Short mmCIF file of C-alpha atoms in Angstrom, two decimals:
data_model
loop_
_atom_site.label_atom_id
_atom_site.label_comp_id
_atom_site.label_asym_id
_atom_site.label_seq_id
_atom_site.Cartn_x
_atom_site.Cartn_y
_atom_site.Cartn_z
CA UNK A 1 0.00 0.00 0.00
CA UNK A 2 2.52 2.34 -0.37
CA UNK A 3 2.67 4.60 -3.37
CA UNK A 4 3.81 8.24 -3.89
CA UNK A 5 2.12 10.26 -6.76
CA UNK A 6 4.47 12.35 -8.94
CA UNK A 7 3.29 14.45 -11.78
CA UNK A 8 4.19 17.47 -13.83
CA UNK A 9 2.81 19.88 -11.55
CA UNK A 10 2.17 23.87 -13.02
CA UNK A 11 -0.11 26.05 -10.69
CA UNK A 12 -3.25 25.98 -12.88
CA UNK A 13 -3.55 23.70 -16.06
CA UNK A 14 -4.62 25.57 -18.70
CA UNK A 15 -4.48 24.72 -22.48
CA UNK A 16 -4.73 28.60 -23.04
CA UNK A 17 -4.90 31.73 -20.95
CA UNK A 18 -7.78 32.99 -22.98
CA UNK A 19 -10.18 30.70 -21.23
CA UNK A 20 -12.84 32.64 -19.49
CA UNK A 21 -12.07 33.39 -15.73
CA UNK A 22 -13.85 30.88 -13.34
CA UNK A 23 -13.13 32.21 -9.56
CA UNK A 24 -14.85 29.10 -7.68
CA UNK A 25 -12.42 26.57 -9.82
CA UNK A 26 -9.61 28.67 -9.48
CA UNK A 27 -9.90 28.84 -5.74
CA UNK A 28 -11.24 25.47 -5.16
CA UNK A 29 -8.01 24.00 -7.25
CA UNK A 30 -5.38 26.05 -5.46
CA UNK A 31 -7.25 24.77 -2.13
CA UNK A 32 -7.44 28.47 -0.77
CA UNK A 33 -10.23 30.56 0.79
CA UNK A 34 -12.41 32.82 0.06
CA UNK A 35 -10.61 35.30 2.46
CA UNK A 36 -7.55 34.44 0.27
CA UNK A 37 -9.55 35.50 -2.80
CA UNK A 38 -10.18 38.68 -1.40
CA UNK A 39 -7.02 39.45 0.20
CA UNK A 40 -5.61 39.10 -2.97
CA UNK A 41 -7.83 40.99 -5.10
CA UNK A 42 -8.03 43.94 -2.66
CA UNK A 43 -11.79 43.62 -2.02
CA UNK A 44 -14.60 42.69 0.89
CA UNK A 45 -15.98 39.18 1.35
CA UNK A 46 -19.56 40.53 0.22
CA UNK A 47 -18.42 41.90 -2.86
CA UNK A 48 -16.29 38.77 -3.47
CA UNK A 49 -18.99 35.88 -3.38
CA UNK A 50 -20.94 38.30 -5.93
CA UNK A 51 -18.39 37.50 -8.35
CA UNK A 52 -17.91 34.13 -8.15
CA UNK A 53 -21.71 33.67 -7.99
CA UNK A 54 -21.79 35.93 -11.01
CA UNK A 55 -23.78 38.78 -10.03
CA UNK A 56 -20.72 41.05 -9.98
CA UNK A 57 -18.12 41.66 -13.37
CA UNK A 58 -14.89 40.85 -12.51
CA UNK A 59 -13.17 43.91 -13.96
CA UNK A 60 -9.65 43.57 -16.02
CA UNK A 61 -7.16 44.48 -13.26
CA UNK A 62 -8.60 41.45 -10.83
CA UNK A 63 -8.43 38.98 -13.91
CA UNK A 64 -4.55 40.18 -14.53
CA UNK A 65 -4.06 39.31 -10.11
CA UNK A 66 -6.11 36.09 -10.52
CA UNK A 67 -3.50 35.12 -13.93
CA UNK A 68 -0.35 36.36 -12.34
CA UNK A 69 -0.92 34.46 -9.55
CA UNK A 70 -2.55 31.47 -10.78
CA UNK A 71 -2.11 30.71 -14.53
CA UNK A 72 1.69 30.78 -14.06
CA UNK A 73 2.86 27.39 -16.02
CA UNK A 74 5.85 26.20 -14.00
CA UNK A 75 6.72 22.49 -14.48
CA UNK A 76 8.16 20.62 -11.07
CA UNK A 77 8.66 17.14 -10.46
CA UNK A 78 8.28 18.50 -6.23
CA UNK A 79 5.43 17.23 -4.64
CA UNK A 80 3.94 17.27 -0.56
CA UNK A 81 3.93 13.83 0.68
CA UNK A 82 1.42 13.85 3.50
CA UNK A 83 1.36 11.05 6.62
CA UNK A 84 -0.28 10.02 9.66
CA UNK A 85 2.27 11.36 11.76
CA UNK A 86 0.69 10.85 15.45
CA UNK A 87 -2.25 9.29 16.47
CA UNK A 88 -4.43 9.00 20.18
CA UNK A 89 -7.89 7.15 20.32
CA UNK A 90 -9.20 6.67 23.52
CA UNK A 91 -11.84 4.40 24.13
CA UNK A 92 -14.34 4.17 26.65
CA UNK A 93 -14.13 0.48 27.66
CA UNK A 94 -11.64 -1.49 30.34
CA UNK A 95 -12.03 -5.12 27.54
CA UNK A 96 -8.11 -3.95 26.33
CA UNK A 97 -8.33 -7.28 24.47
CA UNK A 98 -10.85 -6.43 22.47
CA UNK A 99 -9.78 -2.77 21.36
CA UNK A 100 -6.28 -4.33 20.51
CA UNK A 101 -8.35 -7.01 18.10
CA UNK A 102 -10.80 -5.36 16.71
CA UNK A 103 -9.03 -2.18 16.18
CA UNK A 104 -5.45 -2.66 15.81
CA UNK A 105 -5.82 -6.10 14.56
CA UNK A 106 -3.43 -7.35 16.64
CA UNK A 107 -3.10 -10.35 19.32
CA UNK A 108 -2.52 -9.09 22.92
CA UNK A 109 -0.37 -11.64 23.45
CA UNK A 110 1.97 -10.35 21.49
CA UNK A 111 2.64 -7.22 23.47
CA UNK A 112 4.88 -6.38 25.88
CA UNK A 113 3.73 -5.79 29.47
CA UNK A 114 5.96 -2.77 30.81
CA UNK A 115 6.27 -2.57 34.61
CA UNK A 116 6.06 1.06 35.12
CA UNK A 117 3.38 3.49 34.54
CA UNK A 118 2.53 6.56 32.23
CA UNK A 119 -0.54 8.88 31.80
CA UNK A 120 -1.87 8.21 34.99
CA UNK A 121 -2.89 4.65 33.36
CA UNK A 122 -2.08 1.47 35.91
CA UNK A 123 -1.10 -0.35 32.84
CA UNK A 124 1.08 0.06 29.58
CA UNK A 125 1.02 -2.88 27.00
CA UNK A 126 3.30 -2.18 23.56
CA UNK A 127 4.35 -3.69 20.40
CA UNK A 128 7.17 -1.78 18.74
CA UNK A 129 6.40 1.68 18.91
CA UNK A 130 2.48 0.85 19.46
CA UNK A 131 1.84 2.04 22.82
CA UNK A 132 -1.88 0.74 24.60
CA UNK A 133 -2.48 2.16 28.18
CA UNK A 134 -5.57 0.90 30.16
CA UNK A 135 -7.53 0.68 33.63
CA UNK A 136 -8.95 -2.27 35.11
CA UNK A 137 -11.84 0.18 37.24
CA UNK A 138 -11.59 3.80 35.09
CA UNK A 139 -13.81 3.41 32.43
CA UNK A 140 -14.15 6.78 31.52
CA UNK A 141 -10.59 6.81 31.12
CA UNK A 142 -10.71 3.11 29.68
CA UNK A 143 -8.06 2.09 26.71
CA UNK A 144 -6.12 4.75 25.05
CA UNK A 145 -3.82 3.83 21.96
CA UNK A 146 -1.32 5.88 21.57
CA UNK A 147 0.75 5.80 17.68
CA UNK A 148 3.50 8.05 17.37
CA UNK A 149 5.16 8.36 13.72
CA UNK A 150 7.05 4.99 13.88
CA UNK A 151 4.19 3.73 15.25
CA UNK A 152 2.13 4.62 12.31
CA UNK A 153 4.81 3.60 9.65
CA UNK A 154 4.52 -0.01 11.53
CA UNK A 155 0.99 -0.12 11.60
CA UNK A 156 1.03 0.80 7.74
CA UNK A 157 3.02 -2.54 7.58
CA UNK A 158 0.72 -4.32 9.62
CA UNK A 159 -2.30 -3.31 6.91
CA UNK A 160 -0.06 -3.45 4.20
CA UNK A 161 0.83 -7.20 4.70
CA UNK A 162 -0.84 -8.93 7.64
CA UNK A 163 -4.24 -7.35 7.44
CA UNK A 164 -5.64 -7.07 3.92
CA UNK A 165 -4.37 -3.78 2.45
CA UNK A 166 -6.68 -2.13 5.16
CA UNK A 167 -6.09 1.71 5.36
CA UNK A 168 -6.72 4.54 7.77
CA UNK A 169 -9.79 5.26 6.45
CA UNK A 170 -10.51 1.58 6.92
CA UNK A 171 -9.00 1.89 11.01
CA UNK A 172 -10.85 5.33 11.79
CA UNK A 173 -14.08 3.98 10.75
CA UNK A 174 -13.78 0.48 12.08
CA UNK A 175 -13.28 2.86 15.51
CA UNK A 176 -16.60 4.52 15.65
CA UNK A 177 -18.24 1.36 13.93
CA UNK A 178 -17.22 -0.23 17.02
CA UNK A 179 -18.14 2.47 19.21
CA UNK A 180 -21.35 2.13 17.80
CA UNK A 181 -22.19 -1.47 18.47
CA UNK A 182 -20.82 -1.19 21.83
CA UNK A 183 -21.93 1.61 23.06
CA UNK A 184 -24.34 3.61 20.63
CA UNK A 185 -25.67 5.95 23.15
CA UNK A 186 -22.09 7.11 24.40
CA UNK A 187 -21.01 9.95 22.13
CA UNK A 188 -17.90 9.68 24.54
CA UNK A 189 -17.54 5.99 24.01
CA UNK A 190 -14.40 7.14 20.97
CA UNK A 191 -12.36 9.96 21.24
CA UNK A 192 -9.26 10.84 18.64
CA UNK A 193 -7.49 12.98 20.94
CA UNK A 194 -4.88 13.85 18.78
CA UNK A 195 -4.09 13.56 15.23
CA UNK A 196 -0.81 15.01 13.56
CA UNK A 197 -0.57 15.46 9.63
CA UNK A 198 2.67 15.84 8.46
CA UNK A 199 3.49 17.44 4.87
CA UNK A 200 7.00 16.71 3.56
CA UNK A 201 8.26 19.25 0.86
CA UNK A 202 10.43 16.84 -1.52
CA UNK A 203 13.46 17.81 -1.62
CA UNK A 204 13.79 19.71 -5.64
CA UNK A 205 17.51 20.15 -5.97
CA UNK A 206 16.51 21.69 -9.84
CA UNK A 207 14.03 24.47 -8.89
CA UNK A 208 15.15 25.03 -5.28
CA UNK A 209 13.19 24.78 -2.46
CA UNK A 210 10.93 27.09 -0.20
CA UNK A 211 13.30 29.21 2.25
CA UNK A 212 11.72 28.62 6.17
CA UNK A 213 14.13 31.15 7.40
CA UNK A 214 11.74 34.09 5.00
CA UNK A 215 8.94 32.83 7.32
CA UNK A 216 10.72 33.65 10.35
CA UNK A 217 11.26 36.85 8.86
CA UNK A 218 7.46 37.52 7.65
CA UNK A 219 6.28 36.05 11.39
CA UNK A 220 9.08 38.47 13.02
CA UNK A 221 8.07 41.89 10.64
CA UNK A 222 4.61 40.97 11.18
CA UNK A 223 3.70 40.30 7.94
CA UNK A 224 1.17 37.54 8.28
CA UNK A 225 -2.53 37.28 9.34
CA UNK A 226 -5.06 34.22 10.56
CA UNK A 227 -6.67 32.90 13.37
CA UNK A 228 -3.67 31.97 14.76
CA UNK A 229 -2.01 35.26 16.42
CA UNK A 230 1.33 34.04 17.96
CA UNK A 231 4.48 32.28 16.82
CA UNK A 232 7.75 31.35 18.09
CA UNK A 233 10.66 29.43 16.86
CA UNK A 234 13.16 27.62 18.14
CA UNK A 235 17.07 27.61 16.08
CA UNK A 236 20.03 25.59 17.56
CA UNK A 237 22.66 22.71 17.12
CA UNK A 238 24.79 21.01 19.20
CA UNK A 239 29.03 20.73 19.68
CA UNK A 240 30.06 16.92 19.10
CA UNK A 241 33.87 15.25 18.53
CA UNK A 242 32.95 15.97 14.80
CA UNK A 243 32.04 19.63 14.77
CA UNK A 244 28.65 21.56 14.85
CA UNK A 245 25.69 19.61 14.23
CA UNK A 246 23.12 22.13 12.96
CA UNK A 247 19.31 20.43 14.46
CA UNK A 248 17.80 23.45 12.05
CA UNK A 249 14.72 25.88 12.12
CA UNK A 250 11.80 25.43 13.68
CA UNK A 251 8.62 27.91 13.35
CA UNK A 252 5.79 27.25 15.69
CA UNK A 253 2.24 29.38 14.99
CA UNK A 254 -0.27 29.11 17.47
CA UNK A 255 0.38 27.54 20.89
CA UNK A 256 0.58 24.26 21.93
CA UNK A 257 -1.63 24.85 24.64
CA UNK A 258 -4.92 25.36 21.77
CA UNK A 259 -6.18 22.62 19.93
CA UNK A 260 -4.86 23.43 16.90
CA UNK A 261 -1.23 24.58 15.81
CA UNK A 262 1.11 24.45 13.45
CA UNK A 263 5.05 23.70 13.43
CA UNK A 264 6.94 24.19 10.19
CA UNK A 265 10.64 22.91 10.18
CA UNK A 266 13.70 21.80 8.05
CA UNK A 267 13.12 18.20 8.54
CA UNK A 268 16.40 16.92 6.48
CA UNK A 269 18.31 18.79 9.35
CA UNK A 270 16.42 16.82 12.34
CA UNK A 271 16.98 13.84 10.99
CA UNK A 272 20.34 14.70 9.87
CA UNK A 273 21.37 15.05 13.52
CA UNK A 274 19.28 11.76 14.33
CA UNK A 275 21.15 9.50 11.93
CA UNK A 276 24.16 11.52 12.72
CA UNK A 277 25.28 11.82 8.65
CA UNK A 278 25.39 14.86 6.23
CA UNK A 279 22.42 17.02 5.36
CA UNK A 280 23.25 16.63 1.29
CA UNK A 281 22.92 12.82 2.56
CA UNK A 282 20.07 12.98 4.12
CA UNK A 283 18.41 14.79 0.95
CA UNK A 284 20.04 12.28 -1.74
CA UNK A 285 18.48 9.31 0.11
CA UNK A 286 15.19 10.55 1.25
CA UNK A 287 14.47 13.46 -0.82
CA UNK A 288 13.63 15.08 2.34
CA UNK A 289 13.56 19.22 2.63
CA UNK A 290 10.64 21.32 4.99
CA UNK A 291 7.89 19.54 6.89
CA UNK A 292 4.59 21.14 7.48
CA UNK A 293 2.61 19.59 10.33
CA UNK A 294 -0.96 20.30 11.67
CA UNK A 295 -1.04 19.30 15.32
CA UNK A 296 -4.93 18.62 16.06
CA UNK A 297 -6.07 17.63 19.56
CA UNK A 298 -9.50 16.29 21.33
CA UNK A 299 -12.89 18.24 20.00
CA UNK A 300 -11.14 19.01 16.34
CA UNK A 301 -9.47 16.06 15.57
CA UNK A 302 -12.47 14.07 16.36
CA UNK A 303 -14.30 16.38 14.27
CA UNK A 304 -11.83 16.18 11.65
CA UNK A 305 -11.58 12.31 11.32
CA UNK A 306 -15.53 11.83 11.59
CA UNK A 307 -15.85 14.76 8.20
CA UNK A 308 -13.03 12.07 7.33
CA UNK A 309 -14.82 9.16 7.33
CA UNK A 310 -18.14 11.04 6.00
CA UNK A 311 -16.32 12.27 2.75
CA UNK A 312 -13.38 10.15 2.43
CA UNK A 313 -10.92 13.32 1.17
CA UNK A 314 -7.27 12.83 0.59
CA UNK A 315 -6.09 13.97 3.86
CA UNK A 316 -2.63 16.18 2.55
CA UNK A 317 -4.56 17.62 -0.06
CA UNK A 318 -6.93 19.11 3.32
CA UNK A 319 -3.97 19.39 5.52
CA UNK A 320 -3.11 22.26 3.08
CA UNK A 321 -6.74 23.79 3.00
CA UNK A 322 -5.96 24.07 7.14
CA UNK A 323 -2.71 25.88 6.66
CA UNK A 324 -4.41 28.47 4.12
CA UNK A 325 -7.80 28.61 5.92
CA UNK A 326 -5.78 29.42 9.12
CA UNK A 327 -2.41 31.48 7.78
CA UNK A 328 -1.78 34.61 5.52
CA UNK A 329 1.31 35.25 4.54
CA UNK A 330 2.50 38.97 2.44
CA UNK A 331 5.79 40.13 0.77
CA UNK A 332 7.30 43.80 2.05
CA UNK A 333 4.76 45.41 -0.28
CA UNK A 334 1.84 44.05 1.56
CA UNK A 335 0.98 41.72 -1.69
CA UNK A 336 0.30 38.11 -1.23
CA UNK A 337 3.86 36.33 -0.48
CA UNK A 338 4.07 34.73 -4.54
CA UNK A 339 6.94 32.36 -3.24
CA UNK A 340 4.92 30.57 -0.13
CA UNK A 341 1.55 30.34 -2.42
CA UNK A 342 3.37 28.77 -5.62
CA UNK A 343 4.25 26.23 -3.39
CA UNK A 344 0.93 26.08 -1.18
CA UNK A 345 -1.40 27.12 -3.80
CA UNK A 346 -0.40 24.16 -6.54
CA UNK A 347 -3.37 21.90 -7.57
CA UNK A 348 -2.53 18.26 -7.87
CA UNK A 349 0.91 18.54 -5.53
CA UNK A 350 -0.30 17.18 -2.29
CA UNK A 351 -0.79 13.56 -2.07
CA UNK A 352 -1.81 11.09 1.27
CA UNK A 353 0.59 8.18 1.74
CA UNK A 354 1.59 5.60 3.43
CA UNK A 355 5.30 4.42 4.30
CA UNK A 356 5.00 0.89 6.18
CA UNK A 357 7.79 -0.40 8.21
CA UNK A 358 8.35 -3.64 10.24
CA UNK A 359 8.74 -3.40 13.72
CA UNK A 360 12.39 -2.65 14.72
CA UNK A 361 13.12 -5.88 17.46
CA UNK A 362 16.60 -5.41 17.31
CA UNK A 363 16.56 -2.08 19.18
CA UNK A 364 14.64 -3.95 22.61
CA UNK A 365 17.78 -6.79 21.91
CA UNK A 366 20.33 -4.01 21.87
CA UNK A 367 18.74 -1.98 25.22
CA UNK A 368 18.63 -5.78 26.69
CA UNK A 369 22.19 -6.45 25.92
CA UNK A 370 23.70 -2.96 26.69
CA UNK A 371 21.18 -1.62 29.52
CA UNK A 372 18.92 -3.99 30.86
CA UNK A 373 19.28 -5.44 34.74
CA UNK A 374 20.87 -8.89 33.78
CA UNK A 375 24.01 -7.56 32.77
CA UNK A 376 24.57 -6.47 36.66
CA UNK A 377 23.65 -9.97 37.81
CA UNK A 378 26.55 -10.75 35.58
CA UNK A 379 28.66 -8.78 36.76
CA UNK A 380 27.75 -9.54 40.42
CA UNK A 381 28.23 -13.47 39.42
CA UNK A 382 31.56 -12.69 37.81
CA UNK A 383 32.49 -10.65 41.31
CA UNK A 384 31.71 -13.54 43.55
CA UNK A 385 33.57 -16.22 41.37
CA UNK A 386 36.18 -14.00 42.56
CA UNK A 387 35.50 -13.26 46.36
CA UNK A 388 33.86 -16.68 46.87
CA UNK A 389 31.37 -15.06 48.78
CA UNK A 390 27.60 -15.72 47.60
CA UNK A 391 25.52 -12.50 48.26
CA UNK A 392 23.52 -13.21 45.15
CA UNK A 393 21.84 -16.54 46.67
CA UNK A 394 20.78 -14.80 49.64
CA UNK A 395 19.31 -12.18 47.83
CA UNK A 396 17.77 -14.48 45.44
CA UNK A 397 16.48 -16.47 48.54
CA UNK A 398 14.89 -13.85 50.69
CA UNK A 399 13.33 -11.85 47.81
CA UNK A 400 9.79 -11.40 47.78
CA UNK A 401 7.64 -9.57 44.86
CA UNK A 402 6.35 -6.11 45.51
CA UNK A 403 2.83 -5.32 45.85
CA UNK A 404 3.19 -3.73 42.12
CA UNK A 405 4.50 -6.59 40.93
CA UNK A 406 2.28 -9.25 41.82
CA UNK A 407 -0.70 -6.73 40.35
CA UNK A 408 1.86 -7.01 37.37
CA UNK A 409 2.34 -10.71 37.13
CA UNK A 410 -1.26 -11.38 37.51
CA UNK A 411 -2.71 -9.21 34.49
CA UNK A 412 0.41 -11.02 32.57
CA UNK A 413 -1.51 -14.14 33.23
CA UNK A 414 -4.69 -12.56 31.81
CA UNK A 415 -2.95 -11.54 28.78
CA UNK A 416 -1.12 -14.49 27.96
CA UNK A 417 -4.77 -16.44 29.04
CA UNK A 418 -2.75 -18.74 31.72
CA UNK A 419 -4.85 -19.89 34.81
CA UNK A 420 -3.05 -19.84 37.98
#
């Protein structure tokens, strides 16, 4: 199930720019908003839906704006690649089991029970990056699945080739189906309480790409607009044996505190420091450059994924309707910034994906070998075949479990269905 779409792309297909102006096409193929519209043509919103109802003329000078800034033919092989980037459902139910079937698809028993606690949830059950956290008495706070962006990328692999080619559409509506038969009179009973869409600018060595650092400039001049009012960023690196590792820009609008923001960053740089290799690498292999994520949380991203499910759109494709429903961004003259809205405003460049990925085992081997508790019996063993002395026997002989620990071998036994 994993496919990219790449196409010629030019910012409004025409055959000729002689064909008669259509304002609602225009607008609804560059994904922007009326606001946009009339932001760019200098007029009010009234006076706007006239014209593209056709009860106004749309005089010569606002034909020339709407074919500057839309007919331009511009042929690019760059496209957005959008994902699932991060992913909380919470469930209103304490049968773990069956969440982890019927929604996941997996077997329970093929989790890991962790012994310590997170989220104020008595229990934490993963496999891979999949994180499940439950109560055994909270129902209200019930089973919450928790995917971050590995986590997604395995699940991906789990539909692609263990579960039938399913999709997210397919796992977001299986959610509230279920929600449904279980509880159909619980509009609590599912909640998405977060959902992160990430939009990854390919990297377009040929025709350059979009500069973040000239939207740290507009945010810092003031020369944006939108219902989000503040920004910040955040620019740094770190000093290692090698040199300066640049971790790049970061532009944050809206708070993290709301239920909506945004974070725009050089995403070849993060994960340049995270594989610890070159940025030109980084690019070459991925074709990584910006990413442009939408951070939704509790009442809108359950409102989001159930218009989802009702119209089935290609989520990146309405991740950038978001950004230009909820950011305006202008040049030093006050026009319409032409560089951010070639890139934003480009019909048939943003395409939903999916990038599946096996669960990575060897990284719980290599925390086991390097990390984990038996290598001090070990070295405790290896100390008394020195000494002679045999500490570790009475230890091992007087040690009883904690209170935690029986609570945690017991729901082991549920989960791995043992009596006894």
């Amino acid at each position: 199930m994993f496919f990219i779409l790449k196409t010629n792309i030019v910012v409004f297909n025409l055959e000729s720019e002689e064909r008669p102006i259509d304002l609602k096409d225009i607008r609804s193929s560059a994904n922007v908003t009326q606001q946009f519209m009339c932001d760019l043509l200098g007029i009010s919103l009234s006076y706007y839906r006239k014209m593209e109802k056709g009860e106004r003329a749309v005089t010569s000078e606002m034909e020339e704006k709407i074919r500057h800034s839309f007919f331009k033919k511009r042929e690019s092989s760059t496209v957005f690649v959008g994902t699932n980037d991060y992913t909380n459902i919470r469930f209103q139910t304490l049968n773990v089991r069956e969440v982890v079937s019927k929604i996941l698809g997996l077997s329970v028993e093929n989790f890991q029970l962790n012994d310590y606690n997170r989220y104020q949830y008595p229990f934490f059950i993963s496999y891979g990056h999949i994180n499940v956290y439950y109560h055994d008495k909270d129902i209200k706070a019930g089973v919450l699945i928790e995917m971050s962006g590995q986590a997604c990328r395995e699940m991906e692999y789990e539909f692609e080739y263990h579960q039938k080619q399913r999709t997210w559409y397919d796992f977001f509506n299986d959610c509230f189906l279920y929600a449904n038969k279980k509880a159909p009179e619980n509009g609590d009973f599912v909640k998405i309480t977060r959902f992160d869409l990430a939009l990854d600018e390919q990297y377009n060595p040929q025709e350059g790409n979009f500069d973040l650092f000239k939207l740290l400039t507009s945010a810092r001049e003031g020369r944006w607009n939108g219902r989000k009012q503040n920004y910040s960023a955040v620019l740094g690196g770190r000093r290692t044996k090698e040199g300066m590792i640049n971790d790049g820009l970061t532009v944050y609008f809206g708070s993290k505190q709301t239920h909506l923001f945004f974070r725009f960053y050089e995403k070849d740089y993060e994960r340049a420091s995270q594989e610890m290799a070159s940025v030109e690498a980084i690019r070459e292999m991925y074709g990584l450059r910006n990413r442009y994520e939408i951070s939704m949380r509790k009442e809108i991203s359950t409102d989001f994924i159930k218009r989802y499910i009702e119209e089935d759109f290609d989520l990146a494709d309405e991740g950038v309707k978001i950004i230009n429903d909820n950011l305006t961004f202008y040049d030093k003259e006050g026009n319409l910034d032409s560089e951010w809205y070639d890139m934003m405003g480009r019909m048939d460049a943003y395409h939903f994906t999916v990038r599946p990925e096996a669960p990575d085992l060897n990284r719980k081997y290599t925390w086991f070998e390097r990390g984990g508790p038996v290598s001090t019996y070990l070295l405790l063993k290896k100390a008394e075949e020195l000494t002679g002395e045999s500490r570790l026997d009475e230890i091992f002989n007087e040690a009883e479990l904690t209170e935690r620990q029986e609570k945690f071998l017991k729901e082991f036994r549920m989960i791995r269905g043992a009596n006894g």
